[in-house]
Short mmCIF file of C-alpha atoms and ligand atoms in Angstrom, two decimals:
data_model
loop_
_atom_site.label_atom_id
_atom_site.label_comp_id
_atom_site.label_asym_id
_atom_site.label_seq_id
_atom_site.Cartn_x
_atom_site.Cartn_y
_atom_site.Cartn_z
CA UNK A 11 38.49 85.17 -20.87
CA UNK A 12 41.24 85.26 -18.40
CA UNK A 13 40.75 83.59 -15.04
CA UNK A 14 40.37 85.30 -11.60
CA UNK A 15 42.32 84.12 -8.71
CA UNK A 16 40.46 84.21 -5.36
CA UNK A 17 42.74 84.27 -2.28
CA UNK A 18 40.32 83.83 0.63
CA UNK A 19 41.91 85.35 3.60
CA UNK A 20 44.08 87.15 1.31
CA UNK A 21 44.43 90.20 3.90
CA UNK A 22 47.21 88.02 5.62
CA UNK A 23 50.54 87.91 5.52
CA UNK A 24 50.62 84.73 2.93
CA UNK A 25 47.88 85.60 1.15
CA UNK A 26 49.03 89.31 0.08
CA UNK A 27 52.53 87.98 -0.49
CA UNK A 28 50.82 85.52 -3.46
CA UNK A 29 48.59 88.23 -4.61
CA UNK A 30 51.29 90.57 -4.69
CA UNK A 31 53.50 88.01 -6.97
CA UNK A 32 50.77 86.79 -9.15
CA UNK A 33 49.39 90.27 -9.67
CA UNK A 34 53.27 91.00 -10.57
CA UNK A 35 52.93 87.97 -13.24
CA UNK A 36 49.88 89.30 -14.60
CA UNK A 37 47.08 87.32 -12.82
CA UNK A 38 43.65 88.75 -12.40
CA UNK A 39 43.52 88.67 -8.53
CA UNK A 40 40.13 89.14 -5.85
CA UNK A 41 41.70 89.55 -1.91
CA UNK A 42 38.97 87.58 -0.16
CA UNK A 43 38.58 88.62 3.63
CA UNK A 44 35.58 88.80 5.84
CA UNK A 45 35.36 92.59 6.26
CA UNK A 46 35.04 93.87 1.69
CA UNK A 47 36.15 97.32 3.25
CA UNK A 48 39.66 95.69 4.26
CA UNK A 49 39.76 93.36 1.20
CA UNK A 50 39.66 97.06 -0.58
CA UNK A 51 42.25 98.42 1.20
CA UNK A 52 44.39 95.51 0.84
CA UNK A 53 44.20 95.45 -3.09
CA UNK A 54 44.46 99.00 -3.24
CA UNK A 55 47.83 99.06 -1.76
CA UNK A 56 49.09 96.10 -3.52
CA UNK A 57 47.94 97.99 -6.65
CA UNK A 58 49.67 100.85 -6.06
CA UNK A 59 53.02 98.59 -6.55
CA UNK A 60 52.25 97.02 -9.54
CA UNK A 61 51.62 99.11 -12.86
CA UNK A 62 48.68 97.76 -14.72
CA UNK A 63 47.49 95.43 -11.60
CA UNK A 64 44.08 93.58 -12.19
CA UNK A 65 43.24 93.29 -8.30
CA UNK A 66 40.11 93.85 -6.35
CA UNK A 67 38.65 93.11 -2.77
CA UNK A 68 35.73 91.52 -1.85
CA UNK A 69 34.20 89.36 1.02
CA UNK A 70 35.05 85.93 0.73
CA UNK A 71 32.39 83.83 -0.58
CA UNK A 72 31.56 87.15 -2.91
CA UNK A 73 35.34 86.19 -4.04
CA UNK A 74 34.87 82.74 -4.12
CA UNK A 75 31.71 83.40 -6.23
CA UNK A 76 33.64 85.15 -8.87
CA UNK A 77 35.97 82.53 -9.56
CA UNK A 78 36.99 79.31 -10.76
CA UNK A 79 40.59 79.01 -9.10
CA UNK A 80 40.73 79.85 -5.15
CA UNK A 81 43.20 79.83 -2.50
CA UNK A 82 42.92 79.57 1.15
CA UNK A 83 45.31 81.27 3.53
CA UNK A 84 43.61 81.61 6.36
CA UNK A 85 45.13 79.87 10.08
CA UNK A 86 44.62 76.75 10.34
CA UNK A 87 42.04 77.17 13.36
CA UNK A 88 39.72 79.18 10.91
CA UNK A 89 40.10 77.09 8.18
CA UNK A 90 36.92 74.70 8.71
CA UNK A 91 35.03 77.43 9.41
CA UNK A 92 35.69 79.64 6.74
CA UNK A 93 35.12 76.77 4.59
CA UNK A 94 31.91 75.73 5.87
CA UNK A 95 31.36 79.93 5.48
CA UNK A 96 32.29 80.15 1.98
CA UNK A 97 31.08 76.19 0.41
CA UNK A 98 27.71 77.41 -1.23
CA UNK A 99 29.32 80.07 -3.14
CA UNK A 100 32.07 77.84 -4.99
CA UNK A 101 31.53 77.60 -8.38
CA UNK A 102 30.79 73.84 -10.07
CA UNK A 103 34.33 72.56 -10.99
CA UNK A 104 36.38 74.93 -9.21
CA UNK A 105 39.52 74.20 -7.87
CA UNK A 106 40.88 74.65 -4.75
CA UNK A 107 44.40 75.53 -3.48
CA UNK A 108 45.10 74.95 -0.04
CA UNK A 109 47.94 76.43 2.03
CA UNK A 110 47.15 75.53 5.56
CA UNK A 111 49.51 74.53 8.21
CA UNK A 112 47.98 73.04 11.43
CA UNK A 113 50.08 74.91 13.58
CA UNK A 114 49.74 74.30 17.25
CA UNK A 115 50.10 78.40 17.56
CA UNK A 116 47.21 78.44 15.93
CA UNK A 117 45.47 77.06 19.00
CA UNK A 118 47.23 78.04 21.68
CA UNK A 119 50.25 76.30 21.27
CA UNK A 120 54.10 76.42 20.17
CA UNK A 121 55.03 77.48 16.56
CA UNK A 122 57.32 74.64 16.65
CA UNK A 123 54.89 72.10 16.39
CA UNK A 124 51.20 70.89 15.18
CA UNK A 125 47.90 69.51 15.83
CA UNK A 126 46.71 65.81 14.99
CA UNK A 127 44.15 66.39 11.88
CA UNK A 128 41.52 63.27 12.42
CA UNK A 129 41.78 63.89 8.23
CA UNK A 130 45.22 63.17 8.29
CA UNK A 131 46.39 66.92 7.30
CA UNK A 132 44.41 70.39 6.58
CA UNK A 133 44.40 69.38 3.03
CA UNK A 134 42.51 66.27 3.59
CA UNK A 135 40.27 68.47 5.70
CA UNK A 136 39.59 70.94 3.19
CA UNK A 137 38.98 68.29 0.48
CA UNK A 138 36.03 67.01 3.21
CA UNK A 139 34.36 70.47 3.65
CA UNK A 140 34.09 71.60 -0.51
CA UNK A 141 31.84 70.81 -3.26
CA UNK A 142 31.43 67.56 -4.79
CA UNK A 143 33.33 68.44 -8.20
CA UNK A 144 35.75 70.96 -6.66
CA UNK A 145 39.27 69.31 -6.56
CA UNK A 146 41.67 70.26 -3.89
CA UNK A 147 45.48 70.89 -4.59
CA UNK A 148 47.86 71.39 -1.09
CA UNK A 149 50.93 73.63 -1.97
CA UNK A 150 53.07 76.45 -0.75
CA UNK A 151 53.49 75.12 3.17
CA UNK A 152 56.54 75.75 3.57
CA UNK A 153 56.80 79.33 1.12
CA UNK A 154 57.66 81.96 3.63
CA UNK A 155 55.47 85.08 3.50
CA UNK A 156 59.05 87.25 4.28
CA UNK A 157 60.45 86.22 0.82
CA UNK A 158 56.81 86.78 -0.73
CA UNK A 159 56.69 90.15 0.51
CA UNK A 160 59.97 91.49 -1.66
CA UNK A 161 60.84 91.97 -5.17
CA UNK A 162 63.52 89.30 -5.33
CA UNK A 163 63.32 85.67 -6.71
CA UNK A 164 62.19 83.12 -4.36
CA UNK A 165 65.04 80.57 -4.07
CA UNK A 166 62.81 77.56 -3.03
CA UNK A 167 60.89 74.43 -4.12
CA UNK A 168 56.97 74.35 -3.71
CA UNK A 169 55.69 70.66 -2.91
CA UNK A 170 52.40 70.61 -4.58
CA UNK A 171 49.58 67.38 -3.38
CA UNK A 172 46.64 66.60 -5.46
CA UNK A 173 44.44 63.90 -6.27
CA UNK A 174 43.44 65.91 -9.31
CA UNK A 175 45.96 65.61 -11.86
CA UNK A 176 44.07 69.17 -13.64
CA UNK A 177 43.94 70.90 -9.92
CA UNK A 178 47.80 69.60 -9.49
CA UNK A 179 48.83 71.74 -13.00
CA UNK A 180 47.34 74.18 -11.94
CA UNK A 181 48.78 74.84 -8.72
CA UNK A 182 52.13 74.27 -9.99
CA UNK A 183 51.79 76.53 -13.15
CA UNK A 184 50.84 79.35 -10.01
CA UNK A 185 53.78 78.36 -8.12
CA UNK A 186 56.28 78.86 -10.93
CA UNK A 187 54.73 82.00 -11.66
CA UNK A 188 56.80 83.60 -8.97
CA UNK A 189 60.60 83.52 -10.35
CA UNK A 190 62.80 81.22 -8.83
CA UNK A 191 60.21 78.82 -7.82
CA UNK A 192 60.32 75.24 -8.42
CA UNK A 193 57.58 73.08 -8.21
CA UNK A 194 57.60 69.55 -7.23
CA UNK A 195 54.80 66.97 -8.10
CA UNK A 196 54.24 65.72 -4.44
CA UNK A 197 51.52 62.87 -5.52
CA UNK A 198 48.47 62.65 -3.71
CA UNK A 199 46.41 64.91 -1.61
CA UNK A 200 47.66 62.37 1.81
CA UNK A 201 51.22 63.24 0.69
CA UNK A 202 50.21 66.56 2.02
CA UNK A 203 50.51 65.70 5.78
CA UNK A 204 54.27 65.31 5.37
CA UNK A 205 54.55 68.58 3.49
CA UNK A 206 52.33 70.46 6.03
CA UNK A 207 54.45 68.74 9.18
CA UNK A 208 57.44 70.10 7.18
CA UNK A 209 57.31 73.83 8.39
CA UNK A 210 56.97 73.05 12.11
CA UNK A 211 60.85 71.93 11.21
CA UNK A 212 61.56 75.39 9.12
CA UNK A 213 60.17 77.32 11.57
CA UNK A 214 62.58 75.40 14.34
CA UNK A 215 65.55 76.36 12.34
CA UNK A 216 64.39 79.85 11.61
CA UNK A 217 64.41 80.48 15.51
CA UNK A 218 68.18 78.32 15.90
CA UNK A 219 69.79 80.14 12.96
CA UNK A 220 68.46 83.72 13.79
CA UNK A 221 67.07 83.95 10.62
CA UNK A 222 63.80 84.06 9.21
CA UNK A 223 62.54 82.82 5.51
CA UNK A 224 64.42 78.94 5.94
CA UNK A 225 62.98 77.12 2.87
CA UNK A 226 63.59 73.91 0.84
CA UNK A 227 65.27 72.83 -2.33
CA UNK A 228 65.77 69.20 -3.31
CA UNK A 229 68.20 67.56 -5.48
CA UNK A 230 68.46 64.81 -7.52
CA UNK A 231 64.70 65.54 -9.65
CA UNK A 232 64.63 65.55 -12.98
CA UNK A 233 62.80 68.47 -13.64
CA UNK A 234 60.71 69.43 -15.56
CA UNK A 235 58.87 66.15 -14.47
CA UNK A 236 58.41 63.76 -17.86
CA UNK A 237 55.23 62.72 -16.30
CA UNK A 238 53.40 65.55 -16.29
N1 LIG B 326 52.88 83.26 6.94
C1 LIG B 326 53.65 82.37 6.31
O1 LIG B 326 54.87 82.58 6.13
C2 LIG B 326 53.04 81.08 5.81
C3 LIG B 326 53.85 80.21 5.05
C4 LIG B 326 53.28 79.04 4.56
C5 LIG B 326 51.96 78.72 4.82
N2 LIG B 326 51.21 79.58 5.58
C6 LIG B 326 49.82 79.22 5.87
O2 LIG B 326 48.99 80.20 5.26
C7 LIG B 326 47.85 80.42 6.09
C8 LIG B 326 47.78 81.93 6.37
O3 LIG B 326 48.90 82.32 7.10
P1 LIG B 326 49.11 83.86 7.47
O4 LIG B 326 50.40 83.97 8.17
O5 LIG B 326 48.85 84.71 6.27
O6 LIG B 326 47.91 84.05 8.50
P2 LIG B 326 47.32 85.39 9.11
O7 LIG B 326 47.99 86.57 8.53
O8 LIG B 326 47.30 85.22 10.59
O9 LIG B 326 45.79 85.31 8.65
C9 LIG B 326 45.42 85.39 7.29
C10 LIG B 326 44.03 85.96 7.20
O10 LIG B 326 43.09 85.02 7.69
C11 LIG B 326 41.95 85.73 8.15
N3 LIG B 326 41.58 85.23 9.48
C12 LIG B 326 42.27 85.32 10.62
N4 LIG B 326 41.60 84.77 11.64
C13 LIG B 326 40.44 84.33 11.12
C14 LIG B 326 39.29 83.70 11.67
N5 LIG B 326 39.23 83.36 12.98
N6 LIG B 326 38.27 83.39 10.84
C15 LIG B 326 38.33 83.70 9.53
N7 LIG B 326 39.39 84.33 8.95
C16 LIG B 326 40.42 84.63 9.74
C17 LIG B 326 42.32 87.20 8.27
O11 LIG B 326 41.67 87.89 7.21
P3 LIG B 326 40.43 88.89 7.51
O12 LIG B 326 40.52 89.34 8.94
O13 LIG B 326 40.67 90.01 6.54
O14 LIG B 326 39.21 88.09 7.22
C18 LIG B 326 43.82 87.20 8.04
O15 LIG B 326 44.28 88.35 7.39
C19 LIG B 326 48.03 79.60 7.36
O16 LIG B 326 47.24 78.43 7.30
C20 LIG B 326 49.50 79.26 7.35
O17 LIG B 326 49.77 78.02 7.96
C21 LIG B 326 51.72 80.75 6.07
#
């Protein structure tokens, strides 16, 4: 049976831009949001891009509930809460993708920087507030929702963090669904508070260069990884 991708919070600007790629590359996709009227109306107009889409709205946990692959784009201020919201309605063995960036903005503050996480990032967070049994991957930090939101390829690298070698696959497979992506095995789930302090900087030089989708590409890897 083919899986279903929940994107909790997937009425946002991240979130639609993966739905709109994945549904693109064929993915079965539920926009998760806390209103099911504007989870609707998000995956309606999404499908009405994509011939053939498999997309649907829902509320979140009725999203989360429906599927054994989710991903969280919410801010980073909501993000314990809509976890704590949506943790009785994750499926046993799930996995989770997280995309959170602890902004300062998010609370008050400047784009430019972020907020200490006593976890050590939002990924570490997240991994504190699921399921025993549901394995968190951290990826797509620093994947700009203005080169989601086109048709072109996405020149960039995706730094993906998981304890979970299975949840880690996973999230890289999904990030190489959208062409011109590279994924990069990141190692472990702590790796992910370097990656998430990452776009603080992106955003920095989006606002000195004028421009607006700055991402990353590194060199030297021998990809595809041999150890995966
Ligand atoms: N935007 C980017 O370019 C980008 C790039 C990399 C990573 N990220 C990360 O991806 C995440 C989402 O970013 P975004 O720009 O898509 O955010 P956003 O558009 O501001 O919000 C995404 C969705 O989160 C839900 N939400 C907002 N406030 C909430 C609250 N207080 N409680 C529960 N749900 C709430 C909303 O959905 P409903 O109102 O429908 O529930 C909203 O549509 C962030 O953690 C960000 O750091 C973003």
């Amino acid at each position: 049976m083919k899986r279903t991708i929940a994107i909790v919070g997937g009425t946002g600007a991240e979130g639609s831009g993966l739905a709109w790629r994945w549904a693109r590359a064929g993915e079965k996709i539920l926009i998760g949001s806390r209103d099911a009227a504007r989870a609707a109306a998000r995956a309606a107009e999404i499908a009405s891009r994509v011939l053939g889409a498999e997309i649907e709205g829902r509320e979140n946990a009725a999203a989360v509930a429906e599927s054994d692959l989710v991903v969280l784009t919410v801010p980073f201020s909501a993000q314990a809460a809509t976890l704590k919201q949506i943790q009785p309605a994750f499926r046993p063995g799930a996995a989770l993708i997280d995309t959170t960036v602890p902004l300062a903005a998010t609370v008050g503050g400047r784009a430019t920087r972020t907020v200490g996480v006593w976890q050590g990032s939002a990924a570490e967070q997240a991994a504190e507030l699921v399921p025993d049994g549901v394995c968190v991957a951290a990826a797509f930090h620093a994947l700009s929702s203005e080169l989601l939101r086109g048709e072109g390829r996405v020149e960039c690298d995706v730094v993906v963090c998981a304890n979970d070698a299975g949840a880690r696959k996973t999230a890289m497979e999904l990030a190489e669904k959208i062409p011109g992506i590279r994924a990069v095995n990141g190692g472990p789930l702590e790796t992910a508070r370097i990656a998430e302090q990452l776009t603080a900087l992106l955003i920095g030089l989006n606002v000195r260069y004028k421009v607006r989708a700055v991402g990353i590409r590194f060199t030297g890897l021998p990809i595809p990884d041999p150890q995966l």
